[in-house]
Structures are given as C-alpha cells and as structure tokens.
Amino acid sequence: MPHRTTTRTHAVGPRGRGAHRLVADALRAAQPGDTVVVAPGRYQESLELARRVVLVAEQGPGTVVLAAPPGGAPALRVLGPDCLLRGLDLEGADPGDPAVTVTAGAGLVLDRCTVTGGRIEVRGPEGAEPGDFREGEEGTSAVLLRDCRLTGARHAALRLSGGARVRIESTTVADVDGVGAVLAGTARLDVTGLRLESTTGSGVRLRGRSRLRMTESRLTSPGRAGLLLEDTAHALVTNTRIETPGTAGLHLGGDSHADLTDTRVLRPAASALVLQDAARLTADGCTVTAPGANGLLATGTARARLTDCRLEDSGFSAVHLADRAEAAFTDCRVRRGAEHGFHVAGSAVLGLTDSTVGEIVLTGVAVTDEARATVTGCRIDTAHTGVAVASPAGSRIDRTTVVGAARAGLEVSSGGRAVLTGNRVTGSGAAGLLLDSGSEATVEGGSVEGGSGSGVVVWTGARPVISRLRIDGTGRNGVYFAEGAGGLLTSCDLVGTRLPALHLAAGAAPRLRRCRVLDCPAAFGGDGSAVPVLEQCDVDGAPLAFVGAPQPPAAPVLPGLPAVPAVPLPPAAAPAELPTAEPEEEHLDDLLAELATLVGLDRVKHDVHSMVKLMQAVRLREEAGLPAPPLSRHLVFAGNPGTGKTTVARLYGRLLKALGLLRRGHLVEVDRSALVGEYVGHTGPRTAAAFNRALGGVLFIDEAYSLVPESGGHDFGLEAVATLVKLMEDHRDDVVVIAAGYPADMARFVGSNPGLSSRFTRTLLFEDYSAADLVAIVEHQAREHRYELTGPARLRLLHHFETLPRGAGFGNGRSARQTFQEMTERQAQRMAEAVTPTPDQLSTLEPADLPATV
C-alpha cells in the first residue's frame, strides 16, 4: 500500500451541515492524522478513538456537547495514541462513573475542553516505574489537559492507575463530591496552574508509588486534606497555595515523601503539615498561616527539614513533635501561637537554627519526656517562658537571645538536663535563668540583662555549673539561691542589680570562684546560715567576704544581722507559679528626681538636664511638623574610675526611653575584650554582636581609649572602631553609644577616626568626689542596708577621706563602698563579742568600726 501523505477533514453536523450526522460515523471514516470538525449541538454518543485523530468544535469551546448515553458507557474511550480534542464539552451519564477513559498505551490531549458529570480515568501499563522528578525536567505524558475544566464528578474528578502519565496545564477542578485527583500504582501527574475548588474529600490523594509534581497551583476549600500521601508516594510542590482545607494542608503517612518550595498553607481547619509513620518532608520558603491546630505535627519516626519557612497564628503549638519524630528548622520564623512555639515530646529530636520565635502564649521551645533539642543562634521574643527543658535526654541552647519572657528566659525543670552556652536573656519577668530542683544545668558564657526578676534562680537542691555569665541590671537579685541550693559559679559578673547581687537562703552552699560584684546595693542578702565558699572574688574591686557566714568556733553566728531582704520566689509555690510582674513605665519627672539624688556630680547633672530640655524641644518641633535641629545623642564620659559613669549611663538610657527616643533604654556594658577578637576576621562580628545587643538602648564602652593604641600601627582595636562607626550610622536612631575613660585619654580616642569626632560632639566631665561626697555615699549605703552612723563616726569618716591618698589605686565611689563594707565587717566582729546585742547596737556604726588605718 502506498504511503499516505495527505490528511482529510470530516464534517459532523445536522442535516445539510456536514457529511456525517454522528461523530462516531466520522471517526470510523477517518484515517490516522485526519481531523473531525463538529458543528454546534448536543451529541449523545459513546465514542471510541482507536487511532490518531483530531476532534474539534467548529465554533470553539462551549458549542459542542458530547454526552454519554444512559447505561454506564463513558462519553469517550481512548484506545489509540496521539488523539486530540479541542473545545468540546464531555458529559458523563453518572457522576460516579467515568466520563472519559484512557487505556494503557493510548494517548490523549484535551485542549480547552470541559468534563462534567463524571471522572477522567487513565490506566497505564502495569509494572512501569514511576521515575524521579529532576529539576528542569518537562516530563512526558500519555494524557495532557490544557485549559480544561473538570466539574460535577463523584468519588474523584481524575483517577490515575498503573503506570499512567498525565500532565495538567491551567486547568480547573471544581465541585467534586469526593477527591479532586487520585493516583495509585506508579502513576505520575505533572501539574502547572491547577485551580482546585470545593471538593468534599482531599484535593489530591497519592497511594502506592505514585508521583506528583505541582507548581503555580491553588487548592481552595478541599473538604479534607489539600494533599494526602500514603504508602511510598512522593510529591514535589512549588509555588502553590493550599487554602482553607477541611483538615490538614498536607498529610503524609507511610513512607511517603514531599518536597515543598514557596508554598503556602492558609487557614487549615486542623494542623497544616501532618507527618505520620516514617514520612519525610522538606520545605523551603514556605508559609503556614492560622492553622486550627498545629503548624507542623510529626509523630512516629517521621522526619522534617524546613528552611526559610514561616509558621504564624497557630491554634495549638506551632510545632509539635512526638514519638521518635525528628525535625530541623533553619532560618525559620514562628509567630503568634496559642500554646508553645515548639513542643518536643516523647523521644523526638528538634534542631532549631538561626530562627525566631515570638508572641507565644506559653513556651517558645518546650522539651519534655525523653525528647532532645538543639537551639542555636535563635531569637525568642515575648513568650511566657523562652525555653523550658524538662527532659533528661540532654538539650543544648547556644547563642540564643530571649527577650521579654513573662516568666523565665531559660528554664531547666526538675529532671531536665541542658547545656546553655553564650545565650542572652533580657527583660524577663521572674528570672533570666530558672534552674529547678533536680535539674542538671551547665551554663557557659552569655548574659542576663534587665527584667523585673532575678538574673538566675537556683531552686532548692539544684547544683548548676555556671561560668563566664554576666548578670546586669536585673530588677531583683543577680543570683537567687533557694534553701539548700548550691553549685559552682566561675568568672561571673554581677552588675547593677536592684537588690543584693547574691541572695542566699537558709543552707545555701554555692561555690563562687573569681566572680565580681559591681555597682550593686550589696553583695549578699538572705539568711545568715548559708555557707558559701568564696575564692578570689571581689566587690567593686575589693575582696568579697560573706558577712553572715559562720565565724570560727570562738565567734558564734549572729542571729538577725541586718541586711536588705531579697524578694524570694514564693517558697510554697512550684516554679510554675513564679511572679510575672510587668515592668512599670517610668516617667521623666521621676527619673530626673532620681538623677538629683545622686551624690555629687553637679556639673554632670546640669549637663544631663540641658540635654533633656533640648530633646524635649526636638520632640515638640517634630510633633509640630518642623524640622529637627542636628542632634547627636552619643556622649563621651570622661572621668576617673568610680565617679558614677556607669550609673549615669544607665539612667541616661532610661531618660531617653521616657522621652520616646529609645525603644528600650537598657544598658549594655562592654570593654575592649568584648569587642576585639583574637585573630583576623574575628573583631568585626564580635563588635557587631555587642552592638546588636544594645539596639534600642545604650552601648557603654568602658576604657574606650584602649581600642586605639598609643603607639599607632595596626591593631584589631582600630577595626572595632571602624565597625562601630558604620553601625552607628546604620542605626543612628536606635542606639546611643557612650564612650568612657580617663579624661586624658578620651581625646585621643575621639580623634582616632573622623567618624568618631563627628558623632561624639559632647563630653561630660565626671569630677572626683570630695571627701564630703564620699561620706554621703557611705551614708547612702548605710541607709540602704539599715545601718546608721553616729556623729563621731561621721566626723572620723570625713577625716579618713580627706587624708586618703588619691593615687592610682583610689576608686572614688568604689573606695567609699569598700570602706562601708569593711565597717560592717568590723561591726560584726565587735557584736560577736557582745552577749546580747540590742537591735540598735546591731544597726549602729561607731568610730571603732572604721578601718584600722583611720
């Protein structure tokens, strides 16, 4: 037979409009490659396409209906390859039956067609391998749906089985009493631009070893899960929205696996991402918004890895891991959760890196049962508790910042075991670190700053190991040791606490090694029966001694020695009931009154008042819509040690917050060691990290001149200065930098970099305290600790300060505080010799209590 080189067109229509009245007649007459053109009308036929033909609606979509006759036969059965239908409406006889079937080995393209009242059923060859998706692969298909609409089916709108291959482009599936698409066997479905709306079942269900690749699609209001994967199915989903599903957005079971990229799950009625059994999930750049339950729920031995994802407004915990599930989150954000941010239970494992968690009702990260968590480089903002570890399996919290926890920043609960390294906790309501009875905690480095509670609370019987921790400006004690508590503190700094730096309840026995107490109202408060061990510790530069410690046998312990009482956590309450007092707003008048009460510093007080008035004028001009005059808030504090520079700096930050010029007004105190690294490339990040801790407040650089070598030449300190200049410019409205040091050296510091000289335009000079000022400081300390100086003691003390050498070792206010401490120690020795000292005797300081050199 000669080779056929031409194709023919066959017309179908009513009488007088075509050669064939029935489409079936035209198909029987057509040869491979021929075209059948159908005139407008409704044709009730069951058609078979056994060879390659093109079937076209003459006047385009919506003009031709091919309706299946009663009896269960489909409107179209495809038996041959490469068949094309364009612009036709296919209508099934029963919504629960197929309207279109494609058998194994056949091929079909539906272009701008509609299928109603029945499903499309595609059967592929049995035993075919599903293959894996590869990036950039276009894919091959036996069936292609382009610009089509599938509607009104029951059970499923599209069913693929065997080794079926189907591709969907810009197609709508709607109003299905069942599942939008079902895949089984080794079927494979490639989808681009799918719009799936209103199914009573899941949007797409995958079983067996089926595969789905979906991109640029939208699944709206599926009655159950948006995507349901079972067995060993695999889905690759990109740039897709799953909106208001009736249960989960994505539900994985069995050994199924899903990869999500740039995909959003919005307002699911249940959990957004559900992993069961041994399912696996990877998600990159995805968003979960307002799930009715969890953002991610993983059980069994499921595994999840999420990168650059957002989970917001969860009805339960944003992430719940149970059984032996494992999940890793990197550069993710969890916001606004009704329970925990992350709840890790059972024997689950969590890795959380470079992520943020905020506005959580309960705990940012809660680790319970036998679970483990590693939290690294994260920020947890505004939760009841930042991180709570109650599991003995061993968790690690590294380089994480916890801000504004209503209760505790980091908590290791009874039975919990954790290592806390290089963390920063600021603004906690009850405690920065809470180490409960029966906990096992190791704290290495980091800081606890501000807040209305104590820096560290060590509950009854706990024995933490804490090293290189800085506790700064807490509203209560620096470290609160409950009854019988202990542990080891090494190289820790306790700075500027509102109550005594260390509260020691009855029987507390901590060991402190090389610790420093600076600018605190007292070193110790609490119970005289505590037995701390102090090794090379100091308070404001003087050796630290425990006044209430048991004396040698000849000197019995004194009852009722006066001390500032710490405000302990309720002894009858479990740690879960720690107080959660909110920090009070401070008013400008109150802060200025506090400034006025500072001893001496008349010139500094005048300068601060002048700056406050200037800043008030600036605010009034801005509120009136007038341009603000040039204003640099950065300052140089020039003065000798102990002249109140740190105290005024802390108050200055609070004043700026009250004026509305700083968000937080907190103080971060650093020196050269906190800014300058030990090797190339270390200084910049180290300086930036210290600067970032001060955002919203004041960065106080003590001995700032040490960053600039006197001899010139290369020094890492110059890199720190350059980094500071850039950061001051980048964040000029969100931070104040105060550089402090000896008057003779600060001019050299400011002149070392043009950027510094243009930013530090005002210097406050802190003059040395007079002898009368130093007496007033001692009297202030005495009142704070419920002591009183007699008149003769006051006169001798004035003579002492008038004759005290003011060489290199003179500490100004620090010398006054050291003198007061020595006086209380000498008074305690004197009272030990009294048989029954009266309360007045216990609170009176006599001339005999002054240092022996006086």
XYZ file of C-alpha atoms in Angstrom, residues 472-743:
272
model
C 23.438 43.161 84.501
C 20.724 45.492 85.758
C 18.207 42.925 86.990
C 15.184 44.098 88.969
C 15.894 41.816 91.910
C 18.925 39.755 92.818
C 21.685 38.768 90.468
C 21.561 35.135 91.616
C 18.893 33.822 93.981
C 19.878 30.618 95.788
C 16.895 28.932 97.426
C 17.165 26.810 100.552
C 19.855 24.164 100.249
C 20.819 25.256 96.729
C 24.422 25.226 95.600
C 26.551 24.848 92.521
C 29.683 26.431 91.119
C 29.950 29.954 89.689
C 33.217 30.765 87.934
C 34.311 34.093 86.440
C 30.808 35.591 86.584
C 30.000 39.318 86.786
C 27.007 40.646 88.721
C 26.440 44.291 87.825
C 23.904 46.938 88.797
C 21.221 44.747 90.376
C 18.357 46.460 92.230
C 18.663 44.110 95.230
C 21.749 42.390 96.635
C 23.809 40.659 93.995
C 23.505 37.268 95.719
C 20.567 36.078 97.800
C 21.443 33.073 99.940
C 18.530 31.317 101.619
C 18.986 29.003 104.602
C 21.538 26.287 103.965
C 22.552 27.545 100.531
C 26.121 26.491 99.805
C 27.323 27.717 96.419
C 30.990 27.978 95.475
C 31.997 31.245 93.798
C 35.346 31.420 92.054
C 36.799 34.596 90.518
C 33.422 36.337 90.452
C 32.906 40.120 90.501
C 30.135 42.232 92.049
C 29.909 45.744 90.602
C 27.594 48.673 91.368
C 25.119 46.587 93.375
C 23.452 47.825 96.595
C 25.039 44.917 98.472
C 26.885 41.733 97.748
C 24.728 39.443 99.894
C 21.216 39.212 101.209
C 19.205 36.411 102.717
C 19.926 34.027 105.565
C 22.973 34.070 107.773
C 23.046 30.277 107.913
C 24.168 29.977 104.299
C 27.667 28.607 103.799
C 29.062 29.943 100.508
C 32.662 29.293 99.535
C 34.361 32.349 98.026
C 37.579 32.051 96.029
C 39.266 35.158 94.624
C 36.010 37.094 94.332
C 35.677 40.854 94.688
C 33.053 43.535 95.111
C 33.779 46.867 93.403
C 37.443 45.949 93.325
C 37.717 44.867 96.978
C 37.870 41.266 98.214
C 34.410 39.777 98.634
C 33.519 38.368 102.042
C 30.261 36.888 103.316
C 29.247 38.912 106.369
C 26.668 36.393 107.520
C 28.957 33.391 107.142
C 29.647 31.231 110.223
C 32.616 32.512 112.162
C 35.354 30.387 113.756
C 34.208 28.438 116.827
C 35.110 31.250 119.214
C 32.786 33.624 117.383
C 29.259 32.208 117.129
C 26.914 33.021 114.323
C 24.929 36.185 114.997
C 21.185 35.996 114.604
C 19.261 38.742 112.914
C 22.141 40.599 111.246
C 20.541 43.426 109.245
C 20.558 43.090 105.507
C 18.481 44.172 102.559
C 15.898 41.429 102.162
C 15.719 39.830 98.744
C 12.259 39.224 97.381
C 12.235 35.435 97.102
C 10.104 33.341 94.869
C 7.128 32.059 96.878
C 8.519 29.191 98.942
C 5.238 27.315 98.874
C 4.830 27.609 95.135
C 6.269 25.433 92.425
C 8.428 27.220 89.879
C 5.449 27.168 87.527
C 3.931 29.914 89.684
C 6.798 32.385 89.527
C 5.623 36.001 89.662
C 5.101 37.633 86.290
C 5.009 41.325 87.172
C 5.231 43.594 84.179
C 7.964 46.272 84.288
C 6.449 49.635 85.133
C 6.597 52.558 82.753
C 8.976 55.203 84.063
C 8.128 58.887 83.975
C 10.545 61.646 83.103
C 9.975 63.615 86.316
C 10.688 60.543 88.448
C 13.914 59.852 86.557
C 15.083 63.442 86.886
C 14.356 63.230 90.600
C 16.440 60.062 90.754
C 19.252 61.889 88.986
C 19.051 64.641 91.593
C 19.531 62.158 94.424
C 22.936 61.058 93.107
C 25.758 62.186 95.335
C 27.910 64.975 93.884
C 28.153 65.178 90.081
C 26.693 68.700 89.993
C 28.246 69.509 86.629
C 27.067 66.228 85.099
C 23.540 66.723 86.426
C 23.411 70.187 84.875
C 24.590 68.845 81.509
C 22.045 65.999 81.530
C 19.218 68.440 82.396
C 20.277 70.643 79.479
C 20.250 67.708 77.078
C 16.815 66.615 78.285
C 15.420 70.083 77.624
C 16.977 70.103 74.156
C 15.481 66.696 73.341
C 12.071 67.804 74.598
C 12.271 70.772 72.259
C 13.219 68.481 69.387
C 10.174 66.320 70.040
C 7.885 69.355 70.173
C 9.244 70.595 66.828
C 8.745 67.191 65.243
C 5.175 66.973 66.562
C 4.540 70.433 65.105
C 5.849 69.309 61.720
C 9.007 71.408 61.930
C 12.442 70.060 61.022
C 14.518 68.915 63.953
C 17.888 70.588 64.586
C 21.040 68.492 64.308
C 21.333 66.376 67.434
C 23.898 63.767 68.390
C 22.886 61.695 71.361
C 26.238 59.906 71.579
C 28.405 61.027 74.512
C 31.879 60.848 75.930
C 32.043 60.296 79.690
C 35.477 61.459 80.861
C 36.403 60.716 84.434
C 38.462 58.626 86.791
C 37.228 55.204 87.974
C 34.371 55.156 90.466
C 32.942 58.576 89.569
C 29.483 57.251 88.649
C 29.865 56.979 84.871
C 28.071 53.618 84.593
C 25.286 54.748 86.941
C 24.623 57.903 84.925
C 24.827 55.989 81.638
C 22.148 53.563 82.816
C 19.948 56.463 83.939
C 20.563 58.292 80.640
C 19.172 55.341 78.703
C 16.076 55.270 80.882
C 15.620 59.027 80.361
C 15.773 58.617 76.583
C 13.210 55.822 76.745
C 10.882 58.032 78.812
C 11.325 60.756 76.179
C 10.350 58.268 73.463
C 13.777 58.481 71.814
C 14.799 54.876 72.585
C 12.673 51.738 72.395
C 14.047 50.015 75.480
C 16.607 52.170 77.188
C 18.648 49.261 78.536
C 22.407 49.393 79.071
C 24.937 47.014 77.539
C 28.385 47.491 79.067
C 31.447 46.323 77.129
C 35.177 46.862 77.091
C 37.985 46.054 74.668
C 37.822 42.318 75.419
C 34.156 42.199 74.373
C 34.789 43.954 71.041
C 38.229 42.904 69.837
C 38.890 39.402 68.551
C 41.990 37.307 68.787
C 42.555 36.688 65.082
C 41.845 38.183 61.668
C 38.134 38.313 60.853
C 37.040 37.894 64.471
C 36.740 41.539 65.559
C 34.018 42.722 63.145
C 31.445 40.044 64.036
C 32.307 40.354 67.728
C 31.792 44.117 67.707
C 28.575 43.775 65.694
C 27.220 41.199 68.149
C 27.835 43.523 71.112
C 26.312 46.453 69.204
C 23.207 44.433 68.266
C 22.616 43.573 71.922
C 22.396 47.294 72.617
C 19.870 48.129 69.880
C 17.046 50.115 71.392
C 19.273 51.161 74.283
C 22.748 52.319 75.296
C 26.096 50.760 74.411
C 28.558 51.761 77.158
C 32.201 51.245 76.159
C 34.376 51.350 79.247
C 38.011 52.327 78.785
C 37.199 53.079 75.144
C 40.661 54.594 74.595
C 42.121 51.066 74.830
C 40.751 50.442 71.320
C 43.287 52.943 69.958
C 46.959 52.085 70.579
C 49.095 54.992 71.802
C 51.970 53.989 69.531
C 49.839 53.828 66.393
C 50.320 50.987 63.941
C 47.964 48.146 63.162
C 45.715 46.903 65.936
C 42.462 44.940 65.884
C 41.007 47.703 68.049
C 41.036 50.025 65.045
C 38.852 47.505 63.188
C 36.426 47.608 66.112
C 36.334 51.429 65.894
C 35.641 51.314 62.137
C 32.879 48.768 62.663
C 31.324 50.913 65.399
C 31.324 53.999 63.167
C 29.446 52.158 60.423
C 26.936 50.617 62.822
C 26.319 53.987 64.488
C 25.414 55.375 61.087
C 23.237 52.400 60.090
C 21.311 52.521 63.392
C 21.632 56.193 64.293
C 18.049 56.416 65.580
C 18.029 53.164 67.523
C 21.085 53.226 69.738
C 23.158 55.570 71.877
C 26.877 54.952 72.298
C 28.697 56.258 75.366
C 32.498 56.050 75.337
C 34.029 56.287 78.806
C 37.526 56.550 80.197
C 40.241 58.717 81.727
C 39.933 62.372 80.667
